[in-house]
Coordinates of C-alpha atoms and ligand atoms in Angstrom, one line a residue:
M1 CA 75.5 112.4 130.5
I2 CA 78.1 111.0 127.2
E3 CA 78.7 113.1 124.3
T4 CA 78.1 111.2 122.3
N5 CA 80.1 111.2 118.0
Q6 CA 83.1 112.8 119.5
I7 CA 87.4 112.6 119.7
E8 CA 88.5 113.3 123.1
K9 CA 92.4 113.4 123.9
V10 CA 93.9 114.0 127.2
S11 CA 98.0 113.7 128.4
W12 CA 98.5 110.3 129.2
G13 CA 102.2 110.9 131.1
K14 CA 105.3 110.6 129.1
V15 CA 107.8 107.6 127.8
D16 CA 111.5 108.6 127.1
G17 CA 110.9 112.3 127.1
K18 CA 107.7 112.3 124.9
E19 CA 104.7 112.9 124.9
V20 CA 101.5 110.5 125.5
Y21 CA 98.2 110.7 125.0
L22 CA 95.2 108.9 125.9
Y23 CA 92.1 109.0 122.7
T24 CA 88.7 108.7 124.1
L25 CA 86.6 107.9 120.4
T26 CA 82.8 107.8 121.2
N27 CA 80.2 107.1 118.7
A28 CA 76.5 107.5 118.7
S29 CA 75.4 104.9 120.9
G30 CA 77.8 105.7 123.5
S31 CA 80.1 102.9 123.4
Q32 CA 83.6 104.1 124.0
L33 CA 86.9 103.4 123.3
Q34 CA 90.5 104.6 124.1
V35 CA 93.7 104.0 122.9
S36 CA 97.1 105.1 124.3
T37 CA 99.5 106.9 121.4
Y38 CA 101.8 104.6 123.5
G39 CA 102.3 101.3 121.8
A40 CA 99.0 101.8 120.3
I41 CA 97.3 100.6 123.0
L42 CA 93.7 100.0 122.7
V43 CA 92.9 100.6 126.7
S44 CA 89.3 100.0 127.0
F45 CA 86.1 99.6 125.1
L46 CA 82.4 100.0 126.9
T47 CA 79.9 98.9 125.3
A48 CA 76.6 98.1 126.2
D49 CA 75.0 94.9 126.6
K50 CA 71.0 92.6 125.4
N51 CA 69.8 95.2 128.5
G52 CA 72.0 98.5 127.9
T53 CA 74.0 98.2 130.9
M54 CA 77.6 99.2 129.8
A55 CA 81.0 96.7 130.2
D56 CA 84.6 97.3 129.3
V57 CA 85.2 94.2 127.2
L58 CA 88.9 94.4 126.6
L59 CA 91.8 93.6 129.6
G60 CA 94.1 96.9 130.6
K61 CA 95.8 98.5 133.1
D62 CA 94.8 101.6 135.0
S63 CA 97.6 103.6 133.9
L64 CA 100.9 104.4 130.9
E65 CA 103.3 103.6 134.2
D66 CA 101.4 100.0 134.8
Y67 CA 101.6 99.6 130.9
L68 CA 105.3 100.3 130.9
K69 CA 105.5 96.6 132.1
N70 CA 102.8 95.3 129.4
D71 CA 104.1 91.6 129.4
C72 CA 101.0 89.4 128.3
Y73 CA 100.9 92.9 125.3
L74 CA 97.4 94.1 126.8
G75 CA 96.2 95.5 124.1
A76 CA 99.4 96.7 122.4
T77 CA 99.6 96.7 118.6
V78 CA 102.8 94.3 117.4
G79 CA 105.4 94.3 115.1
Q80 CA 107.4 94.8 112.8
F81 CA 106.7 90.7 113.6
A82 CA 104.2 89.6 115.6
N83 CA 104.3 86.1 116.6
R84 CA 107.1 83.7 116.9
I85 CA 110.6 82.9 114.7
A86 CA 112.8 79.7 115.4
K87 CA 115.6 80.3 117.2
G88 CA 114.9 84.6 115.8
K89 CA 116.4 83.2 113.5
I90 CA 116.0 84.5 109.2
T91 CA 117.2 85.3 106.0
L92 CA 117.0 87.2 103.5
D93 CA 118.5 86.5 100.1
G94 CA 121.8 85.2 101.5
V95 CA 122.2 87.6 104.6
D96 CA 121.3 86.0 108.1
Y97 CA 120.0 88.0 111.0
Q98 CA 120.1 87.0 114.6
L99 CA 117.1 88.5 115.9
A100 CA 116.0 88.4 120.0
T101 CA 114.6 85.6 121.8
N102 CA 112.8 86.5 124.0
N103 CA 110.3 83.4 124.4
G104 CA 112.5 81.0 125.3
P105 CA 114.7 79.8 122.6
N106 CA 112.4 82.4 120.0
F107 CA 111.7 85.3 118.9
L108 CA 108.0 87.2 119.9
H109 CA 105.8 89.8 119.2
G110 CA 108.6 92.6 117.9
G111 CA 111.6 91.0 120.8
D112 CA 113.1 92.6 123.4
K113 CA 111.1 96.8 122.0
G114 CA 108.2 95.5 119.2
F115 CA 105.8 98.3 118.3
D116 CA 104.1 97.8 121.5
S117 CA 106.7 99.6 123.3
H118 CA 106.9 103.0 121.3
V119 CA 105.6 106.1 121.6
F120 CA 103.9 106.6 117.9
D121 CA 103.0 110.0 116.4
I122 CA 100.0 111.5 116.1
V123 CA 99.0 112.0 112.0
E124 CA 95.6 113.2 112.0
E125 CA 91.9 113.0 113.4
I126 CA 89.3 112.5 111.2
S127 CA 86.0 113.4 112.3
E128 CA 82.9 112.3 109.5
E129 CA 79.5 110.9 109.4
G130 CA 79.5 108.0 111.3
I131 CA 82.9 107.1 111.8
N132 CA 85.9 109.0 114.2
S133 CA 89.4 107.5 113.6
I134 CA 92.8 108.6 114.7
V135 CA 95.9 107.7 112.6
L136 CA 98.9 107.0 114.3
S137 CA 102.1 106.2 113.0
H138 CA 105.4 104.8 114.1
T139 CA 109.0 104.1 111.8
S140 CA 111.3 101.6 113.4
P141 CA 115.1 102.6 112.0
D142 CA 117.2 100.6 109.8
G143 CA 118.4 98.1 112.0
F144 CA 116.7 98.1 115.0
E145 CA 116.1 94.7 116.7
N146 CA 118.7 93.3 114.1
L147 CA 115.6 94.1 111.4
P148 CA 116.8 95.3 107.9
G149 CA 114.6 98.2 106.8
N150 CA 113.4 102.1 108.1
V151 CA 109.6 100.7 108.5
T152 CA 107.2 102.8 108.8
L153 CA 103.9 102.0 109.7
K154 CA 100.5 104.0 109.5
L155 CA 97.8 102.7 111.5
T156 CA 94.6 104.0 111.4
I157 CA 91.6 103.2 114.1
S158 CA 88.2 104.1 114.3
L159 CA 84.9 103.4 116.1
T160 CA 81.9 103.4 113.3
D161 CA 78.1 104.1 114.6
E162 CA 78.0 100.8 113.4
N163 CA 79.6 99.4 117.3
E164 CA 83.0 98.2 114.9
V165 CA 86.4 98.6 116.1
V166 CA 88.3 99.5 112.9
L167 CA 92.3 98.8 112.6
D168 CA 93.2 99.3 109.0
Y169 CA 96.6 99.0 108.9
S170 CA 99.6 100.2 105.5
A171 CA 103.1 99.6 105.7
T172 CA 106.8 100.3 103.6
T173 CA 110.3 100.4 103.8
D174 CA 113.2 101.3 102.4
K175 CA 114.9 98.0 102.6
K176 CA 113.7 93.9 102.1
T177 CA 112.4 93.2 105.5
I178 CA 109.4 91.2 106.9
V179 CA 106.3 92.1 108.1
N180 CA 103.6 90.8 110.6
F181 CA 101.4 93.4 112.1
T182 CA 98.6 92.7 114.0
S183 CA 96.1 93.9 117.4
H184 CA 96.8 91.9 120.5
P185 CA 93.4 93.0 122.6
Y186 CA 92.2 90.6 125.6
F187 CA 89.1 90.4 125.1
N188 CA 86.0 89.6 127.9
L189 CA 82.0 90.2 126.3
K190 CA 81.3 89.7 130.2
G191 CA 83.8 92.2 131.4
E192 CA 84.7 90.3 134.3
G193 CA 85.8 86.2 135.5
E194 CA 86.5 83.8 132.6
I195 CA 85.9 83.5 129.2
S196 CA 85.8 79.4 129.3
D197 CA 82.0 79.8 128.9
H198 CA 82.2 82.1 125.9
T199 CA 80.9 80.1 122.5
L200 CA 83.6 80.5 119.3
Q201 CA 82.5 80.1 115.9
L202 CA 85.6 80.3 113.5
N203 CA 85.3 79.8 109.5
C204 CA 88.6 78.2 110.2
N205 CA 89.1 74.4 108.9
F206 CA 92.6 74.2 108.5
Y207 CA 95.4 74.8 111.7
T208 CA 98.8 74.7 111.9
P209 CA 100.3 72.6 115.0
I210 CA 102.9 73.6 117.5
D211 CA 105.9 71.6 118.8
E212 CA 106.8 71.9 122.7
T213 CA 108.5 75.7 121.5
C214 CA 105.0 76.2 119.9
I215 CA 107.1 76.9 115.9
P216 CA 104.9 75.9 113.9
T217 CA 105.8 72.1 112.7
G218 CA 105.1 73.4 109.3
E219 CA 101.7 70.9 108.8
I220 CA 98.7 72.4 107.3
A221 CA 96.6 69.9 109.2
T222 CA 93.0 69.5 109.7
V223 CA 90.6 71.0 112.5
K224 CA 88.5 67.8 111.9
G225 CA 88.0 65.8 115.1
T226 CA 90.5 67.9 117.0
P227 CA 89.7 70.7 120.1
F228 CA 90.6 72.7 116.7
D229 CA 87.0 72.4 115.4
F230 CA 85.3 75.6 115.7
T231 CA 84.1 75.8 112.6
E232 CA 80.5 75.0 114.7
E233 CA 80.0 77.5 117.3
K234 CA 81.8 75.7 120.6
V235 CA 82.0 76.6 124.2
I236 CA 85.2 77.4 124.2
G237 CA 86.2 75.3 127.2
H238 CA 84.3 72.8 125.8
E239 CA 87.9 70.9 124.6
I240 CA 90.4 73.4 126.2
D241 CA 92.0 71.2 128.5
A242 CA 91.2 68.6 126.2
D243 CA 93.6 65.3 126.5
H244 CA 95.2 66.4 123.1
E245 CA 99.1 66.9 122.4
Q246 CA 97.6 70.6 121.1
T247 CA 95.9 72.3 124.1
K248 CA 98.6 70.2 126.2
I249 CA 101.7 72.5 124.9
G250 CA 99.4 75.2 124.5
I251 CA 97.9 75.2 128.1
G252 CA 95.0 75.4 126.4
Y253 CA 94.6 77.4 123.0
D254 CA 97.4 78.9 122.0
H255 CA 97.6 78.4 118.3
N256 CA 97.3 80.0 114.5
L257 CA 94.4 78.7 112.8
V258 CA 94.0 79.2 109.0
I259 CA 91.4 81.3 107.6
N260 CA 88.9 80.3 104.8
K261 CA 89.0 82.4 102.3
P262 CA 92.0 83.9 99.2
L263 CA 95.2 85.1 100.2
G264 CA 94.8 88.7 101.0
E265 CA 90.4 88.8 100.7
F266 CA 88.4 90.7 103.2
G267 CA 86.1 88.3 104.8
L268 CA 84.3 87.2 108.2
L269 CA 86.5 85.0 110.9
G270 CA 84.3 83.9 113.4
V271 CA 82.0 85.4 116.4
A272 CA 82.6 85.0 120.1
Y273 CA 79.4 85.5 122.4
E274 CA 78.6 85.8 125.6
A275 CA 74.9 84.1 126.7
T276 CA 74.3 86.2 129.9
T277 CA 74.9 89.9 128.6
G278 CA 73.9 88.8 124.8
R279 CA 77.3 90.2 123.8
A280 CA 78.7 89.3 120.2
M281 CA 81.7 89.8 118.5
E282 CA 82.0 89.3 114.9
V283 CA 85.5 89.2 113.1
Y284 CA 86.7 90.0 109.5
T285 CA 89.9 90.8 108.6
T286 CA 92.5 90.3 105.6
E287 CA 94.9 88.3 107.0
P288 CA 95.3 84.3 106.3
G289 CA 95.6 83.3 110.1
V290 CA 94.6 84.0 113.5
Q291 CA 96.5 83.4 116.7
F292 CA 93.4 82.1 119.2
Y293 CA 95.2 82.7 122.1
T294 CA 93.0 82.0 125.7
G295 CA 94.9 83.7 128.2
N296 CA 96.9 81.2 129.6
W297 CA 99.7 82.9 130.8
L298 CA 97.2 86.1 132.3
E299 CA 97.4 84.8 136.1
G300 CA 99.1 87.4 138.2
D301 CA 99.1 89.9 135.4
L302 CA 97.7 93.2 136.6
G303 CA 95.0 94.3 135.7
K304 CA 92.6 97.3 136.0
N305 CA 91.7 98.8 139.5
Q306 CA 95.2 97.2 140.4
T307 CA 93.7 93.3 140.4
A308 CA 95.6 90.3 139.2
H309 CA 94.6 88.9 136.2
I310 CA 93.2 85.4 136.4
K311 CA 94.3 82.6 134.2
R312 CA 92.1 82.6 130.5
Q313 CA 90.2 86.0 131.6
G314 CA 90.2 87.2 128.2
F315 CA 91.1 85.8 124.7
C316 CA 92.7 86.7 121.8
L317 CA 91.8 86.7 117.9
E318 CA 95.0 88.0 116.6
A319 CA 94.5 88.3 112.7
Q320 CA 97.8 87.6 111.3
H321 CA 100.4 85.9 108.8
Y322 CA 101.1 82.8 109.9
P323 CA 104.2 82.5 113.0
D324 CA 107.6 81.2 111.2
S325 CA 106.5 83.0 108.4
P326 CA 109.9 83.2 107.1
N327 CA 110.9 80.2 107.9
Q328 CA 108.8 78.2 106.2
P329 CA 108.1 78.6 102.2
H330 CA 105.0 77.3 102.2
F331 CA 103.0 79.5 104.0
P332 CA 101.8 83.2 102.7
S333 CA 104.5 85.4 102.6
V334 CA 105.5 88.1 104.5
I335 CA 108.3 89.9 102.9
L336 CA 107.7 93.8 102.4
N337 CA 110.2 95.3 99.4
P338 CA 110.8 98.9 98.9
G339 CA 108.2 100.2 96.3
E340 CA 105.7 97.9 97.9
E341 CA 102.6 98.6 100.8
Y342 CA 101.6 96.3 103.2
S343 CA 98.3 96.5 104.4
Q344 CA 95.7 94.8 106.6
K345 CA 92.9 95.0 108.3
T346 CA 90.5 93.6 110.7
V347 CA 87.1 94.5 111.8
Y348 CA 85.9 94.0 115.2
K349 CA 82.0 94.1 115.3
F350 CA 80.4 94.6 118.5
V351 CA 76.8 93.5 119.1
V352 CA 73.9 92.3 120.8
K353 CA 71.5 88.8 120.6
Ligands
BGC401 C1 100.8 84.3 121.8 C2 101.4 83.6 123.9 C3 101.5 84.8 124.4 C4 100.8 85.9 124.4 C5 101.5 87.3 124.9 C6 100.3 85.6 122.1 O1 100.4 86.2 121.0 O2 101.0 83.2 121.3 O3 102.0 83.1 123.2 O4 101.4 84.7 125.9 O5 100.6 86.5 122.7 O6 102.6 87.5 124.8

């Protein structure tokens, strides 16, 4: 019998001499979210289908040891800058910074050792009517990964009785820097198999096409008439392998779409759905963009039950700023100054239909 509405914490091992904990948050209907303080990783989310049968809708790994090699960023909190920066080069106030080039010629997801690879501190556990939260924090010291500023992220992860996984980020710096935080859960609403049969609807009329190294060309293009048109509900697999330059470059979907809403406003990004289980996931965010990634590089990566993932076993909707924003002045700004507070909020809400 599951004890509902509670926060549980167990020791999960150590990284760099620092104790790591695995949290389990349970809501009133018995859904369970597991979070590791290493990488603030969303490890599992057990939730019911239309018949009340529970399944884990998150891809992940069995143990902390396995997560130490998390090349696909399964469930991880990604920063200080998520996504790609062309050739790892940025310029701030006339000063050039060379960041890691850990994805072909480009920088990706925080560089060699991003926020996903650090043990977060536990700030607080909060249990309130209808919502259980943990507050985690990590500070990236000035110059780490060649990025300026002591950057502190405070991340509140909650599970509500409305079956929402809520991610609330706030960050500060003591020097002008760039930030772009996101979470990298891979979802499979069936809990197994691949995700091409899920449907998706996205409130995105535009996307940012990429060059052959996956860097935005700078164009903000209409999705109309392209495989990126999810303005009406569509099966993910329908045009995933279309004879289209962009899906060819991405080996499927691996692109930033522009969310139809005013900058900074919290609103609905879209809905994913899996018909056999009736599970649907609504996504809400404050962010201007979303990296829609269909797990095209998952094959062979070690998953749960010591079983290798198959290609497209999960899909990601990573709410964030656009890739390469530091080098594309017409994209929404990713600059954070001392005295300012960065904030972002993303909600994954699970319902059955
Ligand atoms: C990127 C993919 C990458 C994946 C895992 C996504 O955000 O866009 O290209 O394979 O993360 O690193």
